[in-house]
Short mmCIF file of C-alpha atoms and ligand atoms in Angstrom, two decimals:
data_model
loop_
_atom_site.label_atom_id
_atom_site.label_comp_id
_atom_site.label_asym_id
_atom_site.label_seq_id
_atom_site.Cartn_x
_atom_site.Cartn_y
_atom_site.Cartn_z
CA UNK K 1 12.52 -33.65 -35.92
CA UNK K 2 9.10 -32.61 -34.52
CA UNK K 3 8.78 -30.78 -31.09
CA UNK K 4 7.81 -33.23 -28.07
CA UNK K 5 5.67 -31.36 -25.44
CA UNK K 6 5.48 -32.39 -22.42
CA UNK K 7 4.81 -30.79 -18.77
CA UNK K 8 7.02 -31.50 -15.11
CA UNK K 9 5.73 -30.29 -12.05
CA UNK K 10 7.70 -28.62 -9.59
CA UNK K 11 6.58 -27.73 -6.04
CA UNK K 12 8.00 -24.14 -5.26
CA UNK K 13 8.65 -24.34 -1.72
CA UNK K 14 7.87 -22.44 1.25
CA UNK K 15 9.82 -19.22 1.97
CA UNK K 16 10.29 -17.18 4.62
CA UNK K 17 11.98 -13.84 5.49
CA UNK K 18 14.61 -12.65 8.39
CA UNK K 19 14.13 -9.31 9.60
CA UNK K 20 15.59 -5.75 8.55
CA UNK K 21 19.52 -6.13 8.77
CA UNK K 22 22.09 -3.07 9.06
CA UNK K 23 21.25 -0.40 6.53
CA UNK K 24 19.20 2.03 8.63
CA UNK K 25 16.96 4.73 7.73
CA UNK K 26 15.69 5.19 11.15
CA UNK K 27 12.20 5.59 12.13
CA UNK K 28 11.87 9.07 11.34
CA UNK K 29 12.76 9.53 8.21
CA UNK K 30 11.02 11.20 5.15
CA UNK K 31 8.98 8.95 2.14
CA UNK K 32 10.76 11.26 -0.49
CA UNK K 33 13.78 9.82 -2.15
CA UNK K 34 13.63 6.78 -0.38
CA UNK K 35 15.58 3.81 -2.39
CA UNK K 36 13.84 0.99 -2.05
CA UNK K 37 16.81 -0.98 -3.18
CA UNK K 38 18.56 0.41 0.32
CA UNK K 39 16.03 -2.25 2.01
CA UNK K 40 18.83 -5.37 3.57
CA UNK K 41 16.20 -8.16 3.61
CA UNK K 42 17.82 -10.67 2.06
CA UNK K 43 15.53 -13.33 0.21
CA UNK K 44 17.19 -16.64 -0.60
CA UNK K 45 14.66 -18.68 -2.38
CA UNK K 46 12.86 -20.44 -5.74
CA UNK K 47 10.90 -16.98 -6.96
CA UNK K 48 7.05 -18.33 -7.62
CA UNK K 49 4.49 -16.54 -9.56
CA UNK K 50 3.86 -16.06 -13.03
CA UNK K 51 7.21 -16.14 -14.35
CA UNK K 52 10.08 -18.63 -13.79
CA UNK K 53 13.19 -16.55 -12.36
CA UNK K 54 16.54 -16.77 -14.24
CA UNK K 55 17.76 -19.00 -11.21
CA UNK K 56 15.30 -21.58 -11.73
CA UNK K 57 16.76 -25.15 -11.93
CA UNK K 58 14.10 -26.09 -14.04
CA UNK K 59 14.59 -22.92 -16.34
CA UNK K 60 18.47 -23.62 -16.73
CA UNK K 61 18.26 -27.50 -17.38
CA UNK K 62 15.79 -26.82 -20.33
CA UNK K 63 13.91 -24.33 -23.01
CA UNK K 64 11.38 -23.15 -21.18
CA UNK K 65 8.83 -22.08 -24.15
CA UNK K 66 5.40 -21.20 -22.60
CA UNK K 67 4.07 -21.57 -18.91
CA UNK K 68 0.94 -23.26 -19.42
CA UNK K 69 -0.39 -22.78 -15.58
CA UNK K 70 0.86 -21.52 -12.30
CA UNK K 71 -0.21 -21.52 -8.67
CA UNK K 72 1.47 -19.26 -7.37
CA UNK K 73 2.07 -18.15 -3.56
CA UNK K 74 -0.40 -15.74 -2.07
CA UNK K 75 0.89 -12.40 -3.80
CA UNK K 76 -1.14 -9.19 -1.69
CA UNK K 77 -1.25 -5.76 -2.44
CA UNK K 78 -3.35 -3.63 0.32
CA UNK K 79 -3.73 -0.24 -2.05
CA UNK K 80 -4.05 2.33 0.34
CA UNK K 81 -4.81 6.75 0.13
CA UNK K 82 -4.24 9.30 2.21
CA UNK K 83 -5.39 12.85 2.78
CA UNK K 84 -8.98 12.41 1.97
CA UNK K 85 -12.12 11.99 1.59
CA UNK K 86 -11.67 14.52 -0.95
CA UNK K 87 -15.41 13.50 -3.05
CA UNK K 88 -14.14 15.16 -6.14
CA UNK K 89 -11.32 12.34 -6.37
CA UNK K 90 -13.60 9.81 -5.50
CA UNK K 91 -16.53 10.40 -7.45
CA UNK K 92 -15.29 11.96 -10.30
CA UNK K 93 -15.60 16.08 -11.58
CA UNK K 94 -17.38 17.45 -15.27
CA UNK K 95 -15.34 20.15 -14.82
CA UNK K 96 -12.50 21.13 -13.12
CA UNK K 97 -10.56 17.35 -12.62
CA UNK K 98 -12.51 15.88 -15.26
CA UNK K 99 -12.05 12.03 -14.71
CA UNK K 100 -13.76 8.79 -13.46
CA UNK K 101 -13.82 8.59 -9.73
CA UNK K 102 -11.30 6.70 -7.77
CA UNK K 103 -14.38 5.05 -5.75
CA UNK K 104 -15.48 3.87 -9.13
CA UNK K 105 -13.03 2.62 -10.36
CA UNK K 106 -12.24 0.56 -7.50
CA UNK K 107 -15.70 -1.11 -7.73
CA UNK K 108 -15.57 -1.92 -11.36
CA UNK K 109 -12.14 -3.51 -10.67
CA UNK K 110 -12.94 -5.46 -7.69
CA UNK K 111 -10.71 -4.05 -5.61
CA UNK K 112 -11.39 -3.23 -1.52
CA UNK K 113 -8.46 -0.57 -0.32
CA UNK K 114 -8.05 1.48 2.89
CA UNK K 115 -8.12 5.62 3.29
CA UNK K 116 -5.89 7.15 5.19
CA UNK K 117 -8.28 10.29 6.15
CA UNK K 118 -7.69 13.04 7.95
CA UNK K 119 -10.34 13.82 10.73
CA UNK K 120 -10.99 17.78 10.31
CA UNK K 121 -12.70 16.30 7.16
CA UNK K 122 -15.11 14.64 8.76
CA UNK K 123 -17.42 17.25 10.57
CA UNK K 124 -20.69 18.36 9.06
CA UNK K 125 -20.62 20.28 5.63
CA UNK K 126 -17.13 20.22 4.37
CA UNK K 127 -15.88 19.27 1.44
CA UNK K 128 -12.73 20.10 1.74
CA UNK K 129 -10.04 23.27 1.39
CA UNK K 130 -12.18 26.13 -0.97
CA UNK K 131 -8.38 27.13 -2.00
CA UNK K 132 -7.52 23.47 -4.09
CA UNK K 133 -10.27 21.84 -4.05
CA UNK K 134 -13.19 21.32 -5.93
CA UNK K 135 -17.07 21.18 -4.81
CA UNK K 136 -18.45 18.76 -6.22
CA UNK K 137 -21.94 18.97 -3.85
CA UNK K 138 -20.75 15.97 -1.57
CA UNK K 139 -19.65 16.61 1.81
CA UNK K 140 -16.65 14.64 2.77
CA UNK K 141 -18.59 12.64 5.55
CA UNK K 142 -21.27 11.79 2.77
CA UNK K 143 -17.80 10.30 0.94
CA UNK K 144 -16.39 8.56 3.62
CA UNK K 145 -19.78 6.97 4.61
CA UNK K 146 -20.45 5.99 1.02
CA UNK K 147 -16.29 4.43 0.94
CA UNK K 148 -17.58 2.09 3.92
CA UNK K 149 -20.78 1.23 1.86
CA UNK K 150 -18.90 0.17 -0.31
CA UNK K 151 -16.49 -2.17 1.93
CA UNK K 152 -13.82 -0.08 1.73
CA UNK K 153 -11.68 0.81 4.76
CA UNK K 154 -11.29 3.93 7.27
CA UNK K 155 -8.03 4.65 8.76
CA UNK K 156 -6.28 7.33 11.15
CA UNK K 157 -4.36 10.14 9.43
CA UNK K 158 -4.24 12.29 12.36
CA UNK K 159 -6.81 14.81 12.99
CA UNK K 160 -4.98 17.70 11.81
CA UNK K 161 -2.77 16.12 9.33
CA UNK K 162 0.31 18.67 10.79
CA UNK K 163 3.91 17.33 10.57
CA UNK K 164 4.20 15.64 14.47
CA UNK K 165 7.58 15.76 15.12
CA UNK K 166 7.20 19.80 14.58
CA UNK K 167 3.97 19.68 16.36
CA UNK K 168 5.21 17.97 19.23
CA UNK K 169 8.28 20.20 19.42
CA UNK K 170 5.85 22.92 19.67
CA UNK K 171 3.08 22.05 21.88
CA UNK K 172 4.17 18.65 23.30
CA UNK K 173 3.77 15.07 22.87
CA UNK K 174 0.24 14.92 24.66
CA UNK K 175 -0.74 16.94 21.55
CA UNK K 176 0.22 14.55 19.51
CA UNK K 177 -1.57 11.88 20.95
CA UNK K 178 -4.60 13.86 21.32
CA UNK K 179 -4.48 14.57 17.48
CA UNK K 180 -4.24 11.18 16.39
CA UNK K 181 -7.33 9.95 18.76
CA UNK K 182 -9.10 12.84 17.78
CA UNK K 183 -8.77 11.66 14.26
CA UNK K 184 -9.45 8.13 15.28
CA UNK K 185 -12.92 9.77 17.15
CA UNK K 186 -13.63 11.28 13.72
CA UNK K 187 -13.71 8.05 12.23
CA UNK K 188 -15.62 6.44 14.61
CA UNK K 189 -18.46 8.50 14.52
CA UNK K 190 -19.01 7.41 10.85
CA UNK K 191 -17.90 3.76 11.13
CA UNK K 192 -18.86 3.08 14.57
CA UNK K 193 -15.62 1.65 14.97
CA UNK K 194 -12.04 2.38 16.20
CA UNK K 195 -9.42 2.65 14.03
CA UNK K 196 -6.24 0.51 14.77
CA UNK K 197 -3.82 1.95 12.20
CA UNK K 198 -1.83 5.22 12.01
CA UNK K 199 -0.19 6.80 9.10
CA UNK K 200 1.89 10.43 10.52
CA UNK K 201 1.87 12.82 7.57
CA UNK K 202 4.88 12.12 6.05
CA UNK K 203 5.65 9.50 8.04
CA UNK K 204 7.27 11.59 10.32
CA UNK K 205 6.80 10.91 14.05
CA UNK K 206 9.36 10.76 16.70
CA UNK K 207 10.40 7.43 18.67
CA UNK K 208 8.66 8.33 22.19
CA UNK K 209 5.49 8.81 20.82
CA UNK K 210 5.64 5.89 18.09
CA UNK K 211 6.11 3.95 21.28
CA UNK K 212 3.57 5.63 23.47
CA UNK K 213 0.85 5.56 20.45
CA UNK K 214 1.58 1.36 19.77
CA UNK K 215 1.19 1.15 23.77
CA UNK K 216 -2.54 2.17 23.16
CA UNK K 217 -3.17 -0.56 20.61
CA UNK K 218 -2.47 1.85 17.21
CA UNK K 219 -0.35 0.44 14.64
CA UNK K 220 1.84 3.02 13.42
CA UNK K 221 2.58 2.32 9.43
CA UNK K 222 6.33 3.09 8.37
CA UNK K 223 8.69 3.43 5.76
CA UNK K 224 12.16 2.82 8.01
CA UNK K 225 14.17 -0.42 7.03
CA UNK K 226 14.17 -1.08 10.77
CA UNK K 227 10.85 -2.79 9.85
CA UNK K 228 10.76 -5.95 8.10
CA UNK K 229 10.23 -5.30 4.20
CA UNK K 230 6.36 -7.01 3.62
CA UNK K 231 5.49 -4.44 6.93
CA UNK K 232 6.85 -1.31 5.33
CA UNK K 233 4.92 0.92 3.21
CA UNK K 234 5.78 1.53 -0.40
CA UNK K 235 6.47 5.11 -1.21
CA UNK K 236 4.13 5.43 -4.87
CA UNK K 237 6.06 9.44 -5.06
CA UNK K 238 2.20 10.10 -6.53
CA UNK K 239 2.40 13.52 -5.11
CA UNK K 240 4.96 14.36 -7.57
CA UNK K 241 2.51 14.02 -10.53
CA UNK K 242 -0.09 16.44 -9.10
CA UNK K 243 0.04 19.76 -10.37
CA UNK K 244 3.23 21.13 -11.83
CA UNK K 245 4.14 17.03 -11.85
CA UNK K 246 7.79 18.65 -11.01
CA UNK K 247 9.66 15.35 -10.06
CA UNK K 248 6.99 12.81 -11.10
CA UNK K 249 8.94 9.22 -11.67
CA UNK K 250 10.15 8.37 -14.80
CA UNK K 251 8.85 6.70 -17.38
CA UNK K 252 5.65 6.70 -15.75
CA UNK K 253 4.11 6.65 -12.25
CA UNK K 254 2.97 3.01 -13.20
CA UNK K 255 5.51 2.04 -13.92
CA UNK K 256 7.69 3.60 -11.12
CA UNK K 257 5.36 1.60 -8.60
CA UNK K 258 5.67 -1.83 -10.99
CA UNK K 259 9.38 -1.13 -10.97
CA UNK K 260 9.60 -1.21 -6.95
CA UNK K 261 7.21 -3.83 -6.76
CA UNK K 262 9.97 -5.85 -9.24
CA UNK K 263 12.67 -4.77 -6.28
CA UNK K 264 10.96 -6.16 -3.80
CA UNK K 265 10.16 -9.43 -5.42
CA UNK K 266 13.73 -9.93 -5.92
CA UNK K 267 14.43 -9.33 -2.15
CA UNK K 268 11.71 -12.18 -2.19
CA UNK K 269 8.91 -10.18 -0.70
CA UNK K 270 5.34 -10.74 -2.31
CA UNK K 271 3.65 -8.73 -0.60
CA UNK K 272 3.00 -5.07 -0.31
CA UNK K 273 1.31 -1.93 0.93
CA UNK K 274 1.26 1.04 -1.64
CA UNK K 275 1.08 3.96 -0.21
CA UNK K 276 -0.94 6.62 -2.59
CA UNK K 277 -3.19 9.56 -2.35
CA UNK K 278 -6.37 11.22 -2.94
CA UNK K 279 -5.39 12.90 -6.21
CA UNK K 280 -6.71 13.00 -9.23
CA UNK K 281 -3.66 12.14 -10.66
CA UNK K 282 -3.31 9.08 -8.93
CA UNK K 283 -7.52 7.81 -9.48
CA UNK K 284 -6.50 8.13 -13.83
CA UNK K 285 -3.32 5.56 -13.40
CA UNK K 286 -5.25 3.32 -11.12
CA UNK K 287 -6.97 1.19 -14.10
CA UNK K 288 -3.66 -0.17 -15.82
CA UNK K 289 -1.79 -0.31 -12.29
CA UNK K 290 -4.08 -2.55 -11.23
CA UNK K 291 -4.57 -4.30 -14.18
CA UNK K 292 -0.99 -5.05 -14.43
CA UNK K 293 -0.59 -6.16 -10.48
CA UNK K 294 -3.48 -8.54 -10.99
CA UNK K 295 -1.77 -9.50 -14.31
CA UNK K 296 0.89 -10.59 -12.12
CA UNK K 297 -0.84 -12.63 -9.85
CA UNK K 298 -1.48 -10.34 -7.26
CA UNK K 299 -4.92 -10.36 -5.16
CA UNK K 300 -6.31 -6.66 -3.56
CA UNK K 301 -7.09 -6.70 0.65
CA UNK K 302 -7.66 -4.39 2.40
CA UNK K 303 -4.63 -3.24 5.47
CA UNK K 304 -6.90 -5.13 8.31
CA UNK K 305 -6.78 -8.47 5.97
CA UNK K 306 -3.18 -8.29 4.62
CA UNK K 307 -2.51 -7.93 8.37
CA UNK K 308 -3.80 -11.07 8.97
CA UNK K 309 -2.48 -12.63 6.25
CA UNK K 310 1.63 -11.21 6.80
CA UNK K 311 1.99 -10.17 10.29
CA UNK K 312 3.47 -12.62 12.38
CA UNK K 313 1.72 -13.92 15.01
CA UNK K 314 3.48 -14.57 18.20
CA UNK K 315 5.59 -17.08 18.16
CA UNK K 316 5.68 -17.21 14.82
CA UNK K 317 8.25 -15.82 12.01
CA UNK K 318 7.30 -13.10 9.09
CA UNK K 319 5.21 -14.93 6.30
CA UNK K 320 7.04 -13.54 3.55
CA UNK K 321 3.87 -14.92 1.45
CA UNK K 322 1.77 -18.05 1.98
CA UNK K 323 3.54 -21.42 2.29
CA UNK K 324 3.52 -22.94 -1.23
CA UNK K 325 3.02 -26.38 -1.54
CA UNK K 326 1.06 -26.68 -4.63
CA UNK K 327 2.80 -27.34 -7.82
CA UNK K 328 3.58 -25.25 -11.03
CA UNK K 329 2.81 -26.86 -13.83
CA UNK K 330 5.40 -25.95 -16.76
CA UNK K 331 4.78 -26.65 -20.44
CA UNK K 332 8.79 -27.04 -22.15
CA UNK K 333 10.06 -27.37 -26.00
CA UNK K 334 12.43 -29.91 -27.10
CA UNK K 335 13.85 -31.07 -29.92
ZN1 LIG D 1 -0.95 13.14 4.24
#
């Protein structure tokens, strides 16, 4: 008996998400530790992209050998890192870090992402803290105009990068909102334009002034389940493989990230926004990360376009990921 081949087309269909349900982290919350399997969005749909899921009708009713094509849904990653410009992780060291520079490979990948800087950085002649870092002979304004040459995105990481809720404790929540505009200032002088979004150090930032920074048009990014899961940032943990690495996820950072990426496509979320840093560290795993996200069908925006692309607009409800309409072609082995 000789194998007959044959292909059936299937049209995945549309899917959409409810919002965040019971299991609260609340809003102020720390990154570290955070389970991205306590996330209660519950998906309830025909998983597209490059693999059939185990739940697939077509998958159960027959031998699915090899998947010949697929068009899958819009699949988004906006890569984003924080704490910078530090120009010796974006351009690369001979000594010290030895390594390729993050801005590098970015470019020779294709990909567009968004820095979270902090705005002490950017005033004339530094290049960053003389205790950690390295001198590389590029200021970090030279860096973060060469990041927008390159079409790469500037966003607000306060001006001080201090922990708010302890800063605001301290010296009051008009401090706080002076810090993050003075950060937003910083980048405006090199951009010529004003930042919307805000990522607190640590995410940390108490409810008055999360409320009182979103009433002057900032978007304030977040980890807490409150949010709906395609608008909350993924947690990489990268800043457990610097130094000592004391804590870095097992097997592998890369892996780590792939692995929470997996989580969230079961809770039927396709899109995502890794949250990373300016480390060395993180520039060297960057290559087969995103080799393996684009593997999987995924396309690199930067936070302005995935915006576009996933936040609701009013009236409407949370794209999950594009409407799919198109079909997926399947290639199947009988005998
Ligand atoms: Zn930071």
């Amino acid at each position: 008996m000789g194998y007959v081949r044959f292909l059936l087309s299937i049209a995945a269909v549309s899917v959409f998400s409810a919002c965040a349900g019971p299991n609260r982290l609340g809003s102020n919350n720390l990154g570290a530790g955070i389970d991205p399997n306590s996330a209660s969005t519950v998906a309830s749909h025909t998983v597209p992209g490059s693999m059939m899921s185990k739940s697939t009708p077509l998958a159960t009713a027959r031998t699915v050998a090899k998947i010949t094509s697929v068009f899958p849904a819009e699949k988004l990653i906006a890569l984003t890192f924080d704490d910078g410009p530090r120009p010796y992780v974006l351009f690369g060291s001979k000594t010290v870090h030895r390594g390729p520079g993050l801005a590098d490979i970015l470019d020779q990948n294709g990909v567009k992402a968004t820095f979270f800087v902090v705005g002490w950085r950017l005033t004339p002649k530094t290049w960053g803290e003389p205790k950690h870092e390295e001198d590389i002979g590029v200021s970090c304004l030279d860096a973060a105009e060469q990041l927008i040459r390159r079409g790469h995105e500037l966003e607000d990481h306060t001006y001080s990068h201090l922990e708010l809720r302890s800063a605001e404790k301290k010296n009051g929540e008009q401090w706080v909102m002076h810090d993050v505009d003075r950060g937003a200032q910083a980048i405006k002088a090199v951009t010529g334009m004003q930042p919307r979004y805000v990522r607190p150090p640590d995410w940390i930032l108490t409810d008055d002034a999360r409320r009182d920074l979103q009433k002057q048009g900032y978007r304030v990014l977040t980890i807490s389940s409150e949010n709906p899961m395609p608008l909350r940032d993924v947690n990489s943990l990268d800043y457990l493989c610097a130094g000592k690495a004391v804590g870095c996820p097992k097997p592998s950072l890369p892996d780590a990230v792939l692995q929470q990426v997996e989580q969230r496509e079961k809770k039927g979320t396709y899109t995502h926004i890794l949250a990373f840093h300016e480390l060395s560290t993180t520039a060297a795993i960057m290559p087969r990360l995103i080799t393996e996200l684009k593997a999987r069908g995924y396309r690199f925006v930067t936070l302005t376009e995935y915006m576009k692309l996933v936040e609701p607009k009013p009236g409407e409800m949370l794209k999950q990921h594009a409407a799919v309409t198109r079909p997926i072609q399947v290639a199947t082995l009988t005998q």
